[in-house]
mmCIF file of C-alpha atoms in Angstrom:
data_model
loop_
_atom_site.group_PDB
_atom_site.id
_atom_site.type_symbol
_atom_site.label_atom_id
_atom_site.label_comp_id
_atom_site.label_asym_id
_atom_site.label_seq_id
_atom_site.Cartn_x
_atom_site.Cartn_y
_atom_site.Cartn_z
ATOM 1 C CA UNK V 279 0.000 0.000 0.000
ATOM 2 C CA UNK V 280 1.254 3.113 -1.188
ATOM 3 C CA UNK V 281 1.521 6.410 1.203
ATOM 4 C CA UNK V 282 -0.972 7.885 -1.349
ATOM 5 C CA UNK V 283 -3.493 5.269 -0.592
ATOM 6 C CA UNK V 284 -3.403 4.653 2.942
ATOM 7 C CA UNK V 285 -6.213 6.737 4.273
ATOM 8 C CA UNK V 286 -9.638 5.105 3.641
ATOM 9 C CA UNK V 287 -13.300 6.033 5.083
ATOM 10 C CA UNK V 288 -16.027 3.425 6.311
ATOM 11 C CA UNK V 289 -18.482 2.367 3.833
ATOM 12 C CA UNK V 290 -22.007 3.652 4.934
ATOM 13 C CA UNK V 291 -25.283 2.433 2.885
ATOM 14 C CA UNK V 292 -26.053 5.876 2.071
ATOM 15 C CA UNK V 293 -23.233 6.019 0.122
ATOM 16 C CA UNK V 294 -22.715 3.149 -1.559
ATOM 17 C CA UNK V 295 -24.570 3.657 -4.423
ATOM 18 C CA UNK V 296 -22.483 7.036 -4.850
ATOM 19 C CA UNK V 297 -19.543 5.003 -4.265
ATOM 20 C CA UNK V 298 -20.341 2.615 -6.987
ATOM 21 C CA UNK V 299 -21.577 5.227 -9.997
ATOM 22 C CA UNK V 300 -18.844 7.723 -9.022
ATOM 23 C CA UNK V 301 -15.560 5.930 -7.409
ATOM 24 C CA UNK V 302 -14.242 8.820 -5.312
ATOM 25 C CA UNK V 303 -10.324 9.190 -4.827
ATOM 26 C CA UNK V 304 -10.006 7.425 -1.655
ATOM 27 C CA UNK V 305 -7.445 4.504 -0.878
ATOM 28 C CA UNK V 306 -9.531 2.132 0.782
ATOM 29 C CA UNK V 307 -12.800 1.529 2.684
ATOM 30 C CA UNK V 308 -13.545 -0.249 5.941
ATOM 31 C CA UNK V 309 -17.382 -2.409 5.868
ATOM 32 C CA UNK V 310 -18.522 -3.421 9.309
ATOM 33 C CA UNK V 311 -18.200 -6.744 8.840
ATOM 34 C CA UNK V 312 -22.109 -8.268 10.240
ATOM 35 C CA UNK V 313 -23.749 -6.580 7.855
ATOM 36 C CA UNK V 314 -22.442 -8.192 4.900
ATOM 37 C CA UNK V 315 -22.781 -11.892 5.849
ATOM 38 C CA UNK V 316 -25.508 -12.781 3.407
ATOM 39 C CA UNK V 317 -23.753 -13.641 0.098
ATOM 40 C CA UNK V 318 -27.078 -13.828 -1.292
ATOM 41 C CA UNK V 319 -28.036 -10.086 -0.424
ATOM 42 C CA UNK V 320 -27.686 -6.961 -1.875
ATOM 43 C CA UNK V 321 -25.186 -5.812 0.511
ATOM 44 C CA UNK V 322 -23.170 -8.631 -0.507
ATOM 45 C CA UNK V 323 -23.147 -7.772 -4.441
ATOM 46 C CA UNK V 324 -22.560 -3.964 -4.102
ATOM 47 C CA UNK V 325 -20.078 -4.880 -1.764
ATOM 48 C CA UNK V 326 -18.104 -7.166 -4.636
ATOM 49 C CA UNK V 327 -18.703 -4.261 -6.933
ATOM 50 C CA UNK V 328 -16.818 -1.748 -4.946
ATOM 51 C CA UNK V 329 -14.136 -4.353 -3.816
ATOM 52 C CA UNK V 330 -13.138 -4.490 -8.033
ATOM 53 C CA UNK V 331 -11.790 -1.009 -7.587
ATOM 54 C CA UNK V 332 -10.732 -0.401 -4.071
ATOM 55 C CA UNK V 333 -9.150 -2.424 -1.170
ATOM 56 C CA UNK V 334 -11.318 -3.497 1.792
ATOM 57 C CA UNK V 335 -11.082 -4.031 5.608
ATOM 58 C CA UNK V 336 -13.526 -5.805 7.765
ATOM 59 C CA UNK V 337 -14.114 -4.582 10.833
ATOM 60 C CA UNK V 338 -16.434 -6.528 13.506
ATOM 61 C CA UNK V 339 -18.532 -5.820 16.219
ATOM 62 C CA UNK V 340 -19.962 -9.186 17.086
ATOM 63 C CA UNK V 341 -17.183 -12.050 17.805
ATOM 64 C CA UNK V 342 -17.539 -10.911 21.374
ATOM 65 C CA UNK V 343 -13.774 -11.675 21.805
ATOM 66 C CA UNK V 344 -13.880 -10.934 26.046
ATOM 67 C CA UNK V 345 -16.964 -13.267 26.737
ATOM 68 C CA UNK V 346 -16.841 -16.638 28.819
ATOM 69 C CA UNK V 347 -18.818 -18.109 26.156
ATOM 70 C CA UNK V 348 -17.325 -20.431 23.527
ATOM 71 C CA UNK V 349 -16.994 -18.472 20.077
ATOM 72 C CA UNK V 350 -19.711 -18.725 17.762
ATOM 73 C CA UNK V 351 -18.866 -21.207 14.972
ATOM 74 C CA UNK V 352 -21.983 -19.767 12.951
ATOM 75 C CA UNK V 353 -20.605 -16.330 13.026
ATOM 76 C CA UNK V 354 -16.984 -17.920 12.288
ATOM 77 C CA UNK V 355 -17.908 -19.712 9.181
ATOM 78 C CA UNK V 356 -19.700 -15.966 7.970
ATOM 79 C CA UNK V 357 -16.918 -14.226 8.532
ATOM 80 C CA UNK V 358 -14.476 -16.815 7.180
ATOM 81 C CA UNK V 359 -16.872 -16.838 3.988
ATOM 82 C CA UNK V 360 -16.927 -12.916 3.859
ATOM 83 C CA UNK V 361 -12.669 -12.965 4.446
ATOM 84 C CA UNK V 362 -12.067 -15.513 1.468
ATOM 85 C CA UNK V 363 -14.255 -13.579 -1.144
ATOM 86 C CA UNK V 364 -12.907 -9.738 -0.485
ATOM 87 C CA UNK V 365 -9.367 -10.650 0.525
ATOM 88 C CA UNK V 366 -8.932 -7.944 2.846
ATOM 89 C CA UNK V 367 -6.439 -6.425 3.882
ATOM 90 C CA UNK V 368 -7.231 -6.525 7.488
ATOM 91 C CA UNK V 369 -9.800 -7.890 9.821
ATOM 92 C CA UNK V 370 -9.828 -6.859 13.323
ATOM 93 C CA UNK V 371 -12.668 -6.796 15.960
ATOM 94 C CA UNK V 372 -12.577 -4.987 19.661
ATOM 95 C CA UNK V 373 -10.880 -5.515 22.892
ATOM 96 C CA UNK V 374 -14.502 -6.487 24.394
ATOM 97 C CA UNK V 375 -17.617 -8.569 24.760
ATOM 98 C CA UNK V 376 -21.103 -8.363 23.750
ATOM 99 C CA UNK V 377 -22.829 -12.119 24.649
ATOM 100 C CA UNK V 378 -22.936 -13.896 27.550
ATOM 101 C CA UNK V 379 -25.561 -17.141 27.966
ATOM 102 C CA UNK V 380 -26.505 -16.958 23.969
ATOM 103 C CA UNK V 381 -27.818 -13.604 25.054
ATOM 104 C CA UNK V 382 -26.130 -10.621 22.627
ATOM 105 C CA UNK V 383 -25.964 -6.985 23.486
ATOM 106 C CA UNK V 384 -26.208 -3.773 20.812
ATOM 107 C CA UNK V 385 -22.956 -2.474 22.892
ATOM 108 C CA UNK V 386 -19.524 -3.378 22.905
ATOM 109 C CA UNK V 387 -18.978 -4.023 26.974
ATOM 110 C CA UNK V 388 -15.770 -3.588 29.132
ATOM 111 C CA UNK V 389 -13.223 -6.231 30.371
ATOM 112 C CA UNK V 390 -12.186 -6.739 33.943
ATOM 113 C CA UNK V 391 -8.278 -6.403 33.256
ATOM 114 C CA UNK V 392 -7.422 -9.343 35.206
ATOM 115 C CA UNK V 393 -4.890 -12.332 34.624
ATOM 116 C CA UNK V 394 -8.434 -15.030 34.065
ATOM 117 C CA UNK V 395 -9.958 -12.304 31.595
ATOM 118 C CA UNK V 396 -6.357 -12.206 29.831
ATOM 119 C CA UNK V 397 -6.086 -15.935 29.502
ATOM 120 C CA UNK V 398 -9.581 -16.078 28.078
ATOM 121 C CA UNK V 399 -8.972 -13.199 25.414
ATOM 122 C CA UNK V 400 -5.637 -14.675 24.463
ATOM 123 C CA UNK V 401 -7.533 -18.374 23.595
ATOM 124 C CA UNK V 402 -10.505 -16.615 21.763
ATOM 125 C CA UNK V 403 -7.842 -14.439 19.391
ATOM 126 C CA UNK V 404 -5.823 -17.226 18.401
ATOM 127 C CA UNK V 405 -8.900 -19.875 18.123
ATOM 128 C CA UNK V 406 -9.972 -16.889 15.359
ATOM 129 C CA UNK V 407 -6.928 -16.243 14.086
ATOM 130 C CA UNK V 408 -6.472 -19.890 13.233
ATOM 131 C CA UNK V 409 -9.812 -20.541 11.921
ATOM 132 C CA UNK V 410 -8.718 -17.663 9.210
ATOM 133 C CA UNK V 411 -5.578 -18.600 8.663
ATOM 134 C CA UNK V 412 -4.134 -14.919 9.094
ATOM 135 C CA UNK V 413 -3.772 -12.434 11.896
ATOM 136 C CA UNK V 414 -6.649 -10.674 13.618
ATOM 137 C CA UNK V 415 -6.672 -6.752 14.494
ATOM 138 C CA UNK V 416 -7.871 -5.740 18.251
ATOM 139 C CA UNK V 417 -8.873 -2.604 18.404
ATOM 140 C CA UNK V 418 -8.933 -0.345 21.957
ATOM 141 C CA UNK V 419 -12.596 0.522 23.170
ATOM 142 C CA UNK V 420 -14.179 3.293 24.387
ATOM 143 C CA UNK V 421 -15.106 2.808 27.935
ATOM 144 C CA UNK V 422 -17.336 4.997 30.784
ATOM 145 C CA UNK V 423 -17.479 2.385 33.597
ATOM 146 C CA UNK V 424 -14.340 0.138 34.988
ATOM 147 C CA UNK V 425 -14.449 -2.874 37.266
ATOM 148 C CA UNK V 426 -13.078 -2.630 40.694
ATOM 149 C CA UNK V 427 -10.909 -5.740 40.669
ATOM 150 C CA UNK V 428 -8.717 -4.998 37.179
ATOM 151 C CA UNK V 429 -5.596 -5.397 38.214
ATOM 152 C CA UNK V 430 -3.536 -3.900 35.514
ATOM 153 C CA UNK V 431 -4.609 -0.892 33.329
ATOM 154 C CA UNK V 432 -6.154 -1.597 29.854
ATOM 155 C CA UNK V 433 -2.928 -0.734 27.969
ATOM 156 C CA UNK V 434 -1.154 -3.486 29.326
ATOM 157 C CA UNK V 435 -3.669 -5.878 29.031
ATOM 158 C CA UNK V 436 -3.754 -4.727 25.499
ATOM 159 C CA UNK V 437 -0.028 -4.870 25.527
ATOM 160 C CA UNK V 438 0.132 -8.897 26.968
ATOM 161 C CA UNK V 439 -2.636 -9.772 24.480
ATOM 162 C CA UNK V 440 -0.545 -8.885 21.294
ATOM 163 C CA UNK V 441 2.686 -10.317 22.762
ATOM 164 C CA UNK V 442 1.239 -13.753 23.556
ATOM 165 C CA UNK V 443 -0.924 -14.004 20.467
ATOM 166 C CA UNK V 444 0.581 -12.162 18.107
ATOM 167 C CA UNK V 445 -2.504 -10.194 16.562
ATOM 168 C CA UNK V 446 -2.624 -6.618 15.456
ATOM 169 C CA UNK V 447 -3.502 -3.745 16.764
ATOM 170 C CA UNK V 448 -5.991 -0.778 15.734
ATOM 171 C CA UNK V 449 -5.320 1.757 17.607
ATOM 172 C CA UNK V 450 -8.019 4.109 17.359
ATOM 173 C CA UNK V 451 -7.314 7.491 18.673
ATOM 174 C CA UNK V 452 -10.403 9.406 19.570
ATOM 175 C CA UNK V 453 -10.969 5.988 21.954
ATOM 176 C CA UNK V 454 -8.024 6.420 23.861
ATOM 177 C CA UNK V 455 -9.020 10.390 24.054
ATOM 178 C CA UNK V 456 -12.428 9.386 25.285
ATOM 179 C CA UNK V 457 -11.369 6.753 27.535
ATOM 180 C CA UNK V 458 -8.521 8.711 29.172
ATOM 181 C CA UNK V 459 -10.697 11.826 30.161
ATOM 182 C CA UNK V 460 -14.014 9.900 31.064
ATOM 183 C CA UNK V 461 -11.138 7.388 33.431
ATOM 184 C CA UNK V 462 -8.484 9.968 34.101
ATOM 185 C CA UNK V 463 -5.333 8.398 32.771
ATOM 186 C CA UNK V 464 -2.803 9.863 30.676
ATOM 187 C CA UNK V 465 -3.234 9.314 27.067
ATOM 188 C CA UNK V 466 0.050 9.449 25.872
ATOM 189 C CA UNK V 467 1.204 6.885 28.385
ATOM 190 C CA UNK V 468 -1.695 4.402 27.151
ATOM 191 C CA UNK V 469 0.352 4.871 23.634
ATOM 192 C CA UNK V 470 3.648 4.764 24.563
ATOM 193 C CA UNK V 471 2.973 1.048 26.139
ATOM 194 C CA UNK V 472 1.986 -0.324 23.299
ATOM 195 C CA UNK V 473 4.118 -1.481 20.371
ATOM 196 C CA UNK V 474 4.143 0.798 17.780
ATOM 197 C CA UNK V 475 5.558 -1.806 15.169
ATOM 198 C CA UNK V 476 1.997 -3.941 15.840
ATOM 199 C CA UNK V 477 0.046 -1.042 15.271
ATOM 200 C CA UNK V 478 -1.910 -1.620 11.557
ATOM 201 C CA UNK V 479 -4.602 0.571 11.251
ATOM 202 C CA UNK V 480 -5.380 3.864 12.725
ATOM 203 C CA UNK V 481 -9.357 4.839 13.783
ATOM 204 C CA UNK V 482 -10.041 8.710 13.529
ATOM 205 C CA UNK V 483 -13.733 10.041 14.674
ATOM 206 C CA UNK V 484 -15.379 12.599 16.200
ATOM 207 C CA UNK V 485 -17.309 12.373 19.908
ATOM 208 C CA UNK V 486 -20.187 14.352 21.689
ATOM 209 C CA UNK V 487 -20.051 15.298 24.966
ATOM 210 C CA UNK V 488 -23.268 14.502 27.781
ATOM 211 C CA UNK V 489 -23.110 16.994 30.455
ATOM 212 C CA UNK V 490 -25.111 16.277 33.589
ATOM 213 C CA UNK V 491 -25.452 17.977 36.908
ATOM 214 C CA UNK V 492 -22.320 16.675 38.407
ATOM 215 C CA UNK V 493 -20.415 16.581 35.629
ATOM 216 C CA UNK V 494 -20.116 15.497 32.117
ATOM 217 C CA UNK V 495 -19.211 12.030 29.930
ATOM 218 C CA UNK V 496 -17.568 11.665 26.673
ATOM 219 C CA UNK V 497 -19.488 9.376 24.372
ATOM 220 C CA UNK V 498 -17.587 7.964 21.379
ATOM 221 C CA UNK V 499 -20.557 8.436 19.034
ATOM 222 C CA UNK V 500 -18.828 8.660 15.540
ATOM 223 C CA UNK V 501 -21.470 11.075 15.454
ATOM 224 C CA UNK V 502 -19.052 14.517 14.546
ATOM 225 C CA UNK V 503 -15.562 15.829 12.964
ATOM 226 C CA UNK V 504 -12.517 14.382 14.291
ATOM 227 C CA UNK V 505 -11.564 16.519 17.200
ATOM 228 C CA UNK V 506 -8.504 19.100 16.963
ATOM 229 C CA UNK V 507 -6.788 16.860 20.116
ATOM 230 C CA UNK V 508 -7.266 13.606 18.543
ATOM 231 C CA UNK V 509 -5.943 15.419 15.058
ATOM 232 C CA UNK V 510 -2.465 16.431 17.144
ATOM 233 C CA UNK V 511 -2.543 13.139 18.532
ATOM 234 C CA UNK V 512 -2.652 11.689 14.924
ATOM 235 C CA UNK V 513 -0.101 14.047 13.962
ATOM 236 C CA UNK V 514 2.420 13.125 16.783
ATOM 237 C CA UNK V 515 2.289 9.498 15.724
ATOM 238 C CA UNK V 516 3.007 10.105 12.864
ATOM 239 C CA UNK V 517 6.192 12.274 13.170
ATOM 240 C CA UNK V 518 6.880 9.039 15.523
ATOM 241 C CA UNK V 519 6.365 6.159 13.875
ATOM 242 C CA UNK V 520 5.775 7.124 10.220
ATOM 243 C CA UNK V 521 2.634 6.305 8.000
ATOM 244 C CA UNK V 522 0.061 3.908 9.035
ATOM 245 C CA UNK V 523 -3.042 2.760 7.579
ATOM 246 C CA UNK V 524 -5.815 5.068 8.620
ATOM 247 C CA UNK V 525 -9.551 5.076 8.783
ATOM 248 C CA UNK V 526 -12.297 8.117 9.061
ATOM 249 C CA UNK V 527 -15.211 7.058 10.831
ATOM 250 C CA UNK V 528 -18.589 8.512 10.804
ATOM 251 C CA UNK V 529 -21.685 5.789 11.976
ATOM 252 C CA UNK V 530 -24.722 8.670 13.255
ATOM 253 C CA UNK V 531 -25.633 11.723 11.714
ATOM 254 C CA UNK V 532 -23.963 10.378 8.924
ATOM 255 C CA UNK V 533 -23.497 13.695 6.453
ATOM 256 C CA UNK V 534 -22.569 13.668 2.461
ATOM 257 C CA UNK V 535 -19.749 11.557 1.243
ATOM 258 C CA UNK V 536 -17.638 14.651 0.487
ATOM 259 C CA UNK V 537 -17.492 15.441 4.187
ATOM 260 C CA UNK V 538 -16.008 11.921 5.037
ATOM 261 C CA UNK V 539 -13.328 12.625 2.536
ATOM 262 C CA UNK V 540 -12.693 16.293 3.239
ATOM 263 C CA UNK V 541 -11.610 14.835 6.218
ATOM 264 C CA UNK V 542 -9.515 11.933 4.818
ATOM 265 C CA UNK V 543 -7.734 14.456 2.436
ATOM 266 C CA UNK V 544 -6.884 15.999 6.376
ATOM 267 C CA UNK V 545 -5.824 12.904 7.621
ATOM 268 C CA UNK V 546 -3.778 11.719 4.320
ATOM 269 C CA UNK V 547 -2.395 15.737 4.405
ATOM 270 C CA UNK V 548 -0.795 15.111 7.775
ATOM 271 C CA UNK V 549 0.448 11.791 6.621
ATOM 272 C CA UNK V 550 2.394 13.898 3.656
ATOM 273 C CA UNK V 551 3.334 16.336 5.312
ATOM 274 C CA UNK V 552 4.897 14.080 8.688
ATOM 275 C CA UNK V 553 5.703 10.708 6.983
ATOM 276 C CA UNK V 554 8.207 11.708 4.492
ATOM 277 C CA UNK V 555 11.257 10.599 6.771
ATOM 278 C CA UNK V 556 9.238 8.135 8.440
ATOM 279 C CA UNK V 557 8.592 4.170 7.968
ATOM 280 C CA UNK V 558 5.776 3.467 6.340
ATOM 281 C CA UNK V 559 3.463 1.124 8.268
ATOM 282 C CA UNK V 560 1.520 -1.278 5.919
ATOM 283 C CA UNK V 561 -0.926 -4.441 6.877
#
């Protein structure tokens, strides 16, 4: 992958169609990975359409990585089917859980950071990435609540899962922003754990903000602009670590196409402007 083509934006349905008459300038696009299980749908077939002309990445939201349940083999063999017919160039889920008894959630839940929930994440990444064949991505969540009885911070657990399996990471920025203000850590030491040679992908998005009489949240909503924060956050990696792989995402209040890629061209402007010494970072 060229530094010309790493930035990509997620693939919304009110786009596609635009995407398929028009085939903007963009290096790549990111599908969430559920929603195009059916080979027999339409989502499936516009899907191969735009995959003839641009690379893809599969992102999940429902292997449920962090649960004490077995893994699904159902949504395995999907996702397996999906992988082998779009060849992507990366397929990553989160550092989280979303079933527990056959019972799924609409929400991707928290981990208690402790040595039994490490063990179990470690089995459930490799029992994936062997079932592909190739290496998963595990991305950081967003998080408002925290269990008591963690007994290491979510970086290092983060940290031990890629050294033991040796998956991916997508390291998504405006998560770690989030996370650190609505927790109180200190972003940059959540980064600077983590090994910068595993990082694959980059997440950029924007957040909203729910004030209440006490005080206020940050809610990772992919709802707005990527923040100027996360954007010098983006920027600083860079100068770091060179160009990586690196996705816009925008899933509520989703506006035109052209605003998606107005900020891509920001994203891809940094990358040209703060890569040109650096390693480039490629999947």
């Amino acid at each position: 992958m060229s530094q010309q083509q790493m930035v990509g934006v997620g693939l919304r349905s009110p786009h596609v169609s635009q995407v398929i008459t028009q085939q903007p300038d963009i290096g790549w696009f990111e599908i969430h990975s559920e929603n195009y299980f059916n080979p027999a749908s339409m989502a499936r077939e516009q899907l191969r359409q735009i995959a003839e002309h641009y690379p893809i990445s599969c992102h999940g939201i429902g292997l449920s990585l962090g649960s004490a349940d077995p893994l699904s083999r159902d949504h395995l063999v999907q996702l397996k089917q999906l992988v082998d017919e779009v060849n992507p160039i990366a397929v990553s889920d989160h550092l989280s859980w979303s079933s527990v008894d056959g019972q799924f959630f609409n929400d991707l839940l928290p981990l208690p950071y402790t040595e039994e929930a490490l063990n179990n994440f470690c089995k459930k990444v490799e029992q994936v990435q062997d079932f592909l064949g190739r290496q998963l991505l595990v991305e950081n969540p967003s998080s408002y609540l925290s269990f008591q009885h963690s007994e290491i911070p979510e970086w290092e657990f983060l940290h031990h899962v890629q050294q033991r399996t040796g998956c991916g990471l997508l390291l998504d920025f405006n998560n770690i922003y989030v996370s650190a203000f609505n927790h109180g850590f200190d972003s940059n030491e959540y980064i600077a754990a983590l090994d910068p040679l595993a990082v694959k992908e980059i997440h950029l998005a924007g957040f909203t903000v729910k004030k209440f009489d006490d005080g206020e949240v940050w809610i990772d909503t992919h709802s707005k602009p990527v923040s100027e924060p996360v954007w010098q956050m983006y920027r600083h990696w860079i100068q770091q670590h060179g160009a990586t792989p690196t996705l816009i995402e925008w899933d509520l209040d989703i506006p035109e196409l052209s605003v998606l890629l107005a900020e891509a061209d920001k994203a891809n402007t940094i990358l040209m402007q703060e890569a040109q010494y650096g390693q480039i970072t490629t999947t």
